[in-house]
Coordinates of C-alpha atoms and ligand atoms in Angstrom, one line a residue:
Chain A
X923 CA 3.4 -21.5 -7.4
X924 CA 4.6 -25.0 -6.1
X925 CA 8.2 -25.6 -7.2
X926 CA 9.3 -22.4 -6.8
X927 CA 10.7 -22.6 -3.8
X928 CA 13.6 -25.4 -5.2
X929 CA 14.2 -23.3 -7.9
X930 CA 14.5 -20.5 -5.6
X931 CA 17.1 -21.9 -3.7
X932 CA 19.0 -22.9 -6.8
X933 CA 18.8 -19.5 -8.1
X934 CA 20.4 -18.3 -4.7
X935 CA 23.1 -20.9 -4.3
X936 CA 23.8 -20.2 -8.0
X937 CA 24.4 -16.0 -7.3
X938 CA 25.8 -16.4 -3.5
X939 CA 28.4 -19.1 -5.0
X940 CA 29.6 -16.7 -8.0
X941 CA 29.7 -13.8 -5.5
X942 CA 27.1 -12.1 -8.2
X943 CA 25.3 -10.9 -5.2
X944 CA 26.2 -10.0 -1.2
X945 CA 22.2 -11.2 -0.1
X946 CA 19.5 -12.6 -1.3
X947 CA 16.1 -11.5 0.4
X948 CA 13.3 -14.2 0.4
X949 CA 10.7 -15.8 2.5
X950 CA 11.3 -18.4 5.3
X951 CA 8.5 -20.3 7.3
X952 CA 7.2 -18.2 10.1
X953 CA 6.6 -19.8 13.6
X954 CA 2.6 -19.3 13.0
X955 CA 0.8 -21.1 9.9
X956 CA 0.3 -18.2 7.0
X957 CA 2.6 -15.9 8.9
X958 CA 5.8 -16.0 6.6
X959 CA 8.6 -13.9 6.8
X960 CA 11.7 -12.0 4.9
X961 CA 14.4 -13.6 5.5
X962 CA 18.1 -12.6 4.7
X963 CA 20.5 -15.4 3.3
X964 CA 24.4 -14.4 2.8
X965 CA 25.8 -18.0 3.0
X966 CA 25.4 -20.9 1.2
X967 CA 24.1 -22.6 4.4
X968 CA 21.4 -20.5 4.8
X969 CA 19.9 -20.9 1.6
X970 CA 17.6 -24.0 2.6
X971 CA 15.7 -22.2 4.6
X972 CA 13.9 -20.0 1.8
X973 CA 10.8 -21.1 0.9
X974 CA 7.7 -19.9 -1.4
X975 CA 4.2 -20.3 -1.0
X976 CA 0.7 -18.5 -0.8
X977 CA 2.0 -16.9 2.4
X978 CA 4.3 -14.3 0.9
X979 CA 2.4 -11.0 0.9
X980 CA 5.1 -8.5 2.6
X981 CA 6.3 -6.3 0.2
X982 CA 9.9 -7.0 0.0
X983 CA 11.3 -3.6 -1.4
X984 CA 11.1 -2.6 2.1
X985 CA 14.0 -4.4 2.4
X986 CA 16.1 -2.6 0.2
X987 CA 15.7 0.9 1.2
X988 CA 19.2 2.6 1.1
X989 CA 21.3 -0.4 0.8
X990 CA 24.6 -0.2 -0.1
X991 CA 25.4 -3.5 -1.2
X992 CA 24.4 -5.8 -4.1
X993 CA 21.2 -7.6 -3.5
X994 CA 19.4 -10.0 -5.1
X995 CA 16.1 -9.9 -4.2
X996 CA 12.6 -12.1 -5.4
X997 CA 10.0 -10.0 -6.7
X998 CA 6.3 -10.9 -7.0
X999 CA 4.4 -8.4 -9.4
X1000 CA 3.8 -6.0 -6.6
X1001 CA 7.2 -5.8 -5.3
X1002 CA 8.7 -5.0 -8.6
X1003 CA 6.3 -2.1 -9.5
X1004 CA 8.1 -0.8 -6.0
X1005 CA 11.5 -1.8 -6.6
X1006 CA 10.7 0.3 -9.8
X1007 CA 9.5 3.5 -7.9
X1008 CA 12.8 2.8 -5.2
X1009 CA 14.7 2.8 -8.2
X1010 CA 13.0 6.5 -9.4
X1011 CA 13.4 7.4 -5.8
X1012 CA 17.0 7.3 -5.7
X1013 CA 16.4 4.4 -2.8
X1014 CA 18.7 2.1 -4.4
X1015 CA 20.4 1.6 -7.5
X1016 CA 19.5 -0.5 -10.7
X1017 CA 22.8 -2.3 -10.9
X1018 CA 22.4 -2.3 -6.9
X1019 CA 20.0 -5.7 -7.5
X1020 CA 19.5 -8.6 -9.1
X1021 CA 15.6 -9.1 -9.7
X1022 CA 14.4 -12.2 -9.5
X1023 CA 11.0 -12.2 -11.0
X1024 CA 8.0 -14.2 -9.1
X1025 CA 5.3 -14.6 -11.5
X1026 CA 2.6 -14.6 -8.6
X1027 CA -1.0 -16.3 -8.7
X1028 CA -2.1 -14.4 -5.3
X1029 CA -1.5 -14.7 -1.5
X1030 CA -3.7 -15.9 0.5
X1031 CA -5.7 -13.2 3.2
X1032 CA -4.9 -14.9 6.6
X1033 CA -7.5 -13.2 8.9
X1034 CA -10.3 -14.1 6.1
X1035 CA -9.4 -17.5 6.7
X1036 CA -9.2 -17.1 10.4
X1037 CA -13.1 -16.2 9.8
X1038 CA -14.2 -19.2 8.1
X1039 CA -12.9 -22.0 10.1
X1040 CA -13.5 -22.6 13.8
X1041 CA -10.6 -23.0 16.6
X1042 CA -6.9 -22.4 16.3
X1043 CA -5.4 -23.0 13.0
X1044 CA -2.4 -25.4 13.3
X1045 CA -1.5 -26.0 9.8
X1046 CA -2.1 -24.5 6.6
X1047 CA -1.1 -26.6 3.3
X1048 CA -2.2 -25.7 -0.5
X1049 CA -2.0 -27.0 -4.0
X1050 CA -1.9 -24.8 -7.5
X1051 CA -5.5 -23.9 -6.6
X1052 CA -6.5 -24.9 -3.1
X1053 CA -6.1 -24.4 0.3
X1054 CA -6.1 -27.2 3.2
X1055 CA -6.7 -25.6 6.8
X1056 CA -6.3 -28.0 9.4
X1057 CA -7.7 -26.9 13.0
X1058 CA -7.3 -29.2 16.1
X1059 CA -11.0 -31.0 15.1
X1060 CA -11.4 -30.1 11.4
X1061 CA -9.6 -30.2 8.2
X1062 CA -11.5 -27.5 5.6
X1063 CA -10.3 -27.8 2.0
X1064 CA -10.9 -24.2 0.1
X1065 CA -10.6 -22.9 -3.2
X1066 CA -7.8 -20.4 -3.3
X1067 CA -9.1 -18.2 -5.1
X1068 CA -12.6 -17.5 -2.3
X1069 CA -9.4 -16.9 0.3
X1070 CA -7.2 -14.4 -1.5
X1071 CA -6.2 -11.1 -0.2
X1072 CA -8.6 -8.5 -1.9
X1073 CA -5.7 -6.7 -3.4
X1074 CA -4.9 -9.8 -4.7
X1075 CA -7.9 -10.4 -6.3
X1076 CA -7.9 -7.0 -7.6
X1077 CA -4.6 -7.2 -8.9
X1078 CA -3.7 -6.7 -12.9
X1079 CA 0.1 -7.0 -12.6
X1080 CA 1.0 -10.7 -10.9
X1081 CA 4.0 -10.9 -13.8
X1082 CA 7.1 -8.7 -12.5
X1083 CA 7.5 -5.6 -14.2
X1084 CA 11.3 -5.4 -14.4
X1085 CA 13.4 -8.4 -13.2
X1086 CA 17.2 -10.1 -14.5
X1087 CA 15.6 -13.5 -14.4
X1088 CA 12.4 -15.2 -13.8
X1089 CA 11.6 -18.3 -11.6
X1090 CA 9.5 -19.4 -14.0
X1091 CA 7.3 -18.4 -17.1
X1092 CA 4.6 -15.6 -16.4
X1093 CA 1.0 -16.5 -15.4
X1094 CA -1.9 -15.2 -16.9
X1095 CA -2.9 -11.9 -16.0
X1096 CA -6.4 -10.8 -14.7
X1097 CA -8.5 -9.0 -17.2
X1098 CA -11.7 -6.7 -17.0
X1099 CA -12.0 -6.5 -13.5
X1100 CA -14.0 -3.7 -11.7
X1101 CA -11.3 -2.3 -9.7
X1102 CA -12.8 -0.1 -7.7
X1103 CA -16.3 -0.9 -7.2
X1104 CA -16.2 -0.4 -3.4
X1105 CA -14.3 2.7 -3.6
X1106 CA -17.4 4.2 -6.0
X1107 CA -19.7 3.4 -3.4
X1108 CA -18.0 5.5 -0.9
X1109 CA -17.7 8.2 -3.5
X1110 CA -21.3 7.8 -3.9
X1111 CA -22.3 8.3 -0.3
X1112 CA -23.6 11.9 1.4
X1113 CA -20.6 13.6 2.7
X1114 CA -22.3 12.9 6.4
X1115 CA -22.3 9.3 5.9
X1116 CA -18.6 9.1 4.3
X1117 CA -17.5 11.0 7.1
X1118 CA -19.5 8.4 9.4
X1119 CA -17.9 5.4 7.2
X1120 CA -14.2 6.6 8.1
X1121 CA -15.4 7.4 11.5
X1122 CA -16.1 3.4 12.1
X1123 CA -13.4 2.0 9.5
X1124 CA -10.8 3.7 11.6
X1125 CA -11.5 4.0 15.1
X1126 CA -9.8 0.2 16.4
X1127 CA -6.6 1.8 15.2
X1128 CA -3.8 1.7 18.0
X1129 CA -1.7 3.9 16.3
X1130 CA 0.9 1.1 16.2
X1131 CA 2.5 2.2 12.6
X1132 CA 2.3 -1.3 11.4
X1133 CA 1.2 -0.3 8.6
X1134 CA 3.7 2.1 7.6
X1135 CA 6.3 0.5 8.6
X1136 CA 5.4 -2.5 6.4
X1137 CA 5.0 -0.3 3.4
X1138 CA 8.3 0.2 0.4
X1139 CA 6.9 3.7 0.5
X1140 CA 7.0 5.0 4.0
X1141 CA 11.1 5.1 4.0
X1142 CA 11.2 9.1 5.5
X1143 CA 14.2 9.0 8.3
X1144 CA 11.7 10.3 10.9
X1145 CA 7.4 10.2 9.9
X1146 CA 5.7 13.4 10.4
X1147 CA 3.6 11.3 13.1
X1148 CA 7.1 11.3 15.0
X1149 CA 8.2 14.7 14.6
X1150 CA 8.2 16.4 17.8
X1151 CA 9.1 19.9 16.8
X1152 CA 6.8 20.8 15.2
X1153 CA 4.5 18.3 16.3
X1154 CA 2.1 18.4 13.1
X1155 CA -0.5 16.5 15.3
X1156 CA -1.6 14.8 18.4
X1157 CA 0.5 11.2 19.6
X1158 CA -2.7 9.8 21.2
X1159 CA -5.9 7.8 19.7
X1160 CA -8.2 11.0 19.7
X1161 CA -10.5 10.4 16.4
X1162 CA -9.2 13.2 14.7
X1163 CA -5.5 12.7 15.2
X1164 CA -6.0 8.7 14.3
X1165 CA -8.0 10.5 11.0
X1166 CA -4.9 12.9 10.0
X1167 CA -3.1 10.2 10.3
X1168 CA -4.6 8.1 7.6
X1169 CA -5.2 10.4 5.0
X1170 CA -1.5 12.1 5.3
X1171 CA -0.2 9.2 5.0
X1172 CA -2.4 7.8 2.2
X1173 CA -1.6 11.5 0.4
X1174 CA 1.8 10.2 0.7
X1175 CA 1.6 7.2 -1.1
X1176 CA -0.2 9.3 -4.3
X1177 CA 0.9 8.2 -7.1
X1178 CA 3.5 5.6 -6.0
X1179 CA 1.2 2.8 -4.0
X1180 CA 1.2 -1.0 -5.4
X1181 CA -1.7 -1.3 -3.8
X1182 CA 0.8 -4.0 -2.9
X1183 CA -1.9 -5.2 0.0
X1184 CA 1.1 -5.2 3.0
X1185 CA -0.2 -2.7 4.6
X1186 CA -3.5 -4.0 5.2
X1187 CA -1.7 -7.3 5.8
X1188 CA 0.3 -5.7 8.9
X1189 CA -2.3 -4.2 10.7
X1190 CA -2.9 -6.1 14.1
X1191 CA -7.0 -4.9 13.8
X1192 CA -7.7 -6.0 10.2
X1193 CA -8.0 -2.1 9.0
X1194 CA -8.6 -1.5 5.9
X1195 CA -6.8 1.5 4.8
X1196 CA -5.9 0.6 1.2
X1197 CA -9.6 2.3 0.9
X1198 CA -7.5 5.6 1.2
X1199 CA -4.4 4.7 -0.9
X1200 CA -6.8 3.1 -3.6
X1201 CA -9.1 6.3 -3.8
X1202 CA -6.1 8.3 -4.9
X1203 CA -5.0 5.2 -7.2
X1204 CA -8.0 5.6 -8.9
X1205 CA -7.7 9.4 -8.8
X1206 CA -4.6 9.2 -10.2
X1207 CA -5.4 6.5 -13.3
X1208 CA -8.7 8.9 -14.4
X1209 CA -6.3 11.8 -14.3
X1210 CA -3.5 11.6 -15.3
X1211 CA -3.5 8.1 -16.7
X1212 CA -1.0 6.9 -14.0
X1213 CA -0.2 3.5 -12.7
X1214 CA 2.9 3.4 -10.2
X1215 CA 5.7 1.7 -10.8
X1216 CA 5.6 0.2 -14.5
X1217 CA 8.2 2.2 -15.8
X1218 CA 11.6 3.1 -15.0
X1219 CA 11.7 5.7 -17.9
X1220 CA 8.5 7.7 -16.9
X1221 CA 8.4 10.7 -14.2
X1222 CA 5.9 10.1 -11.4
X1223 CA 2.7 11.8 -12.1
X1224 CA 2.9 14.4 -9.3
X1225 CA 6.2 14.6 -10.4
X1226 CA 5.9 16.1 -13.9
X1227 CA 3.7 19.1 -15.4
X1228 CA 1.6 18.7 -18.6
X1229 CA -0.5 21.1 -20.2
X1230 CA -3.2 18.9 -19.9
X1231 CA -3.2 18.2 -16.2
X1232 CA -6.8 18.6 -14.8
X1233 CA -7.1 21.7 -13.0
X1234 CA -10.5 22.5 -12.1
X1235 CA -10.3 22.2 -8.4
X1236 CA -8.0 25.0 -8.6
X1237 CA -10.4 28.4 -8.8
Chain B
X562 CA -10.8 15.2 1.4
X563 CA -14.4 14.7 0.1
X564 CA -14.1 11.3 -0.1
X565 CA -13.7 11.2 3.8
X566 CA -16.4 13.4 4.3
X567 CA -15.5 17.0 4.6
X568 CA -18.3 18.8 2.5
X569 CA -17.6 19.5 -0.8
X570 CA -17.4 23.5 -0.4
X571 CA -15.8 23.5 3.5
X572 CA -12.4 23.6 1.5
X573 CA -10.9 25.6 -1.6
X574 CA -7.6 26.0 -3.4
X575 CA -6.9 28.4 -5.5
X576 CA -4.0 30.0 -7.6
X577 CA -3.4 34.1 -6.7
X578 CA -0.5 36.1 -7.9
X579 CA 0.8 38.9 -5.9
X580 CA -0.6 40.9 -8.4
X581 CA -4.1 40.1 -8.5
X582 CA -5.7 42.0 -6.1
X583 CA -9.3 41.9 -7.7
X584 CA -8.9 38.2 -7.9
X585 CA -7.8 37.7 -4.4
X586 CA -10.8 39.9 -3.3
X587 CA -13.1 37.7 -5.3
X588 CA -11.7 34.4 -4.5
X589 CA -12.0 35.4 -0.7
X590 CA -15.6 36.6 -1.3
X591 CA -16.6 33.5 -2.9
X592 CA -14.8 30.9 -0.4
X593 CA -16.1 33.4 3.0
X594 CA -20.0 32.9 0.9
X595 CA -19.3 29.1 0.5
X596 CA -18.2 28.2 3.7
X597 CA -20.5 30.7 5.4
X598 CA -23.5 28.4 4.0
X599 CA -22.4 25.4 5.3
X600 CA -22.4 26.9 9.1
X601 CA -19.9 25.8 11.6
X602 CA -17.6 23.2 11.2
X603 CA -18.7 20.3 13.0
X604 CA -15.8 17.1 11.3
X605 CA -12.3 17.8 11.8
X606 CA -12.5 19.5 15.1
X607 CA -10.6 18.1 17.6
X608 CA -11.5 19.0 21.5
X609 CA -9.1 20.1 23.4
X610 CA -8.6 18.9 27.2
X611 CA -10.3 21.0 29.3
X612 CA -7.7 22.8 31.6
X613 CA -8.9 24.5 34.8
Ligands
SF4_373 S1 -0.9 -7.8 -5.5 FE1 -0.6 -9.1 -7.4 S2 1.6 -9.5 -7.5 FE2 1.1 -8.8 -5.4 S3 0.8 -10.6 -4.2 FE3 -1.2 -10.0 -4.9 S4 -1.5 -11.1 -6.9 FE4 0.7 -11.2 -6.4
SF4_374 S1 0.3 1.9 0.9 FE1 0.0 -0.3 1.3 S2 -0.7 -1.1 -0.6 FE2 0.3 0.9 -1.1 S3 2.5 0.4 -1.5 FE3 2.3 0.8 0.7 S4 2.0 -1.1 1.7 FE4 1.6 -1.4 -0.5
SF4_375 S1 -1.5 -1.1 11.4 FE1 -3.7 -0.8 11.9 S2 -3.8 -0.3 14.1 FE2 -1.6 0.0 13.4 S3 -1.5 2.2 12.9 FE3 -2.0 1.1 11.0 S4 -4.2 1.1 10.8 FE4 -3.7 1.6 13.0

């Protein structure tokens, strides 16, 4: 992915000059090493300061929930599949943005990396394939593909699914990959010890709503976490409220998560809740044959009725 | 649900019309049976604050 960020900011100068687009929604450097962040250019002048590199893992459909005005935005294969569902959502419309299509080899999990090297991390560098860390006494060199995000290592769809332009030609897709092999193994746990398992996966959440607010999904003008009247469930950290929670809001995301990875990205505690939204991911692809966000000419699947829909839980 | 560990049989859906009354008496039958052989709920209970 080195060299996209020149072509990026040609690509922006080219559409903010022309007047093709009000925006353009990127990446700038962040004021911490692998901590990158969205950044809105309307001027010319502004345009330097986008940049692209293995540190780009927000989900940047987020950004164009209920815009009004034209947008161009860059899309790794993720962001796409939810500009796609935004664009089925009635979030924004089609001719609303310009795609600019990020053929993506993986971002790079920052808290993994915080793992494997000792002392604070003061710069973070990379090639095609590796990964420089530089701490205040070391310099570690890693293979980026040991230090991805797991989504991203997971992922089958780096090459935008929709897009006006590209920034360059697609990469190569990942092929026969066990996608949910972790996910089995919960499914293949006594109900006692899955209930155990969540109990200890989720109990450092602070309730903070990082997480939500970093995903394209979670757009609702007031979460039923928030409501007040009713109050659907408890504000504090008690286990059970912290549970509802997580599984509402996964059940939210049915049929329309990315599995994007910004989620898991935003959380402060290094939570991983994509265990939830990737259950009913999987749910979804055994039955119905459903991936979100590949389509804009195909109904959701909890959207549509077939004959054939499974129905045995019902009795 | 199951997959966070609420037993398999602790919850049911099902699909009654108005006019199925047999059904409805059999459905309730059934889920009253099921949930009765699991014995009380123990996951999913949340304690209230004890007020004097
Ligand atoms: S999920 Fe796929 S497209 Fe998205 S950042 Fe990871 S590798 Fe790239
Ligand atoms: S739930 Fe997480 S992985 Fe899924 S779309 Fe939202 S932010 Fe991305
Ligand atoms: S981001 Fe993490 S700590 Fe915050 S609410 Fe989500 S899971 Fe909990």
């Amino acid at each position: 992915m080195l060299g996209y960020t020149e072509k990026m900011r040609g690509i922006a100068s080219r559409l903010l000059k022309d007047c093709s687009v009000e925006m353009v929604i990127g990446f700038r450097k962040g004021s911490m090493p692998m901590m990158n962040e969205p950044c809105f250019v309307t001027t010319i002048e502004d345009v330097p300061s986008l940049i692209w590199d293995s540190n780009c893992g927000i989900n940047l459909a987020n950004y164009l929930t209920n815009r009004k005005e034209k947008i161009a935005v860059f899309a790794k294969g993720c962001d796409s599949r939810n500009i796609v569902n935004h664009i089925i959502e009635n979030k924004i419309k089609r001719d609303q943005v310009h795609i600019v299509g990020v053929p993506c080899t993986g971002m790079i999990d920052k808290r993994k990396i915080a793992g494997m090297v000792k002392g604070e991390i003061l710069e973070v560098s990379e090639t095609d394939d590796t990964i420089k860390v530089k701490t205040a006494d070391s310099e570690t060199l890693f293979e980026k593909t040991e230090v991805l995000q797991q989504n991203c290592t997971l992922c089958i769809h780096r090459n935008p699914v929709i897009h006006d332009e590209m920034v360059a030609d697609p990469v190569e897709e990942q092929t026969s990959l066990d996608r949910y092999a972790d996910i089995q193994k919960i499914e293949e746990m006594e109900s006692e010890d899955k209930w155990q398992f969540f109990e200890d996966l989720l109990s450092p959440c602070i309730r903070c709503y990082a997480c939500r607010n970093a995903c394209p999904l979670c757009y609702c003008p007031t979460c039923f976490v928030d409501e007040s009247k009713p109050q659907w469930m408890g504000k504090g950290q008690d286990p059970i409220d912290v549970r509802t929670f997580h599984f509402l809001r996964a059940y939210h995301c049915a049929g329309r998560c990315t599995d994007c990875g910004a989620c898991e990205r935003a959380c402060p505690v290094g939570i991983n809740m994509r265990l939830l939204t990737r259950k009913l991911e999987k749910d979804c692809q055994e039955q119905f044959g459903w991936e979100a966000g590949l389509s804009l000419d195909q109904r959701p699947a909890l959207d549509v009725y077939q004959t054939n829909d499974p129905g045995t839980f019902i009795k | 649900m199951e997959m966070m560990g609420i037993e398999r049989d602790r919850l049911h859906m099902s699909w009654v019309s108005s006019a199925e009354a047999t059904k409805f008496i059999d459905v309730v039958t059934q889920v009253t049976e099921a949930v009765r052989a699991l014995g009380p709920n123990t996951r999913f209970v949340k304690q209230q604050a004890k007020v004097a």
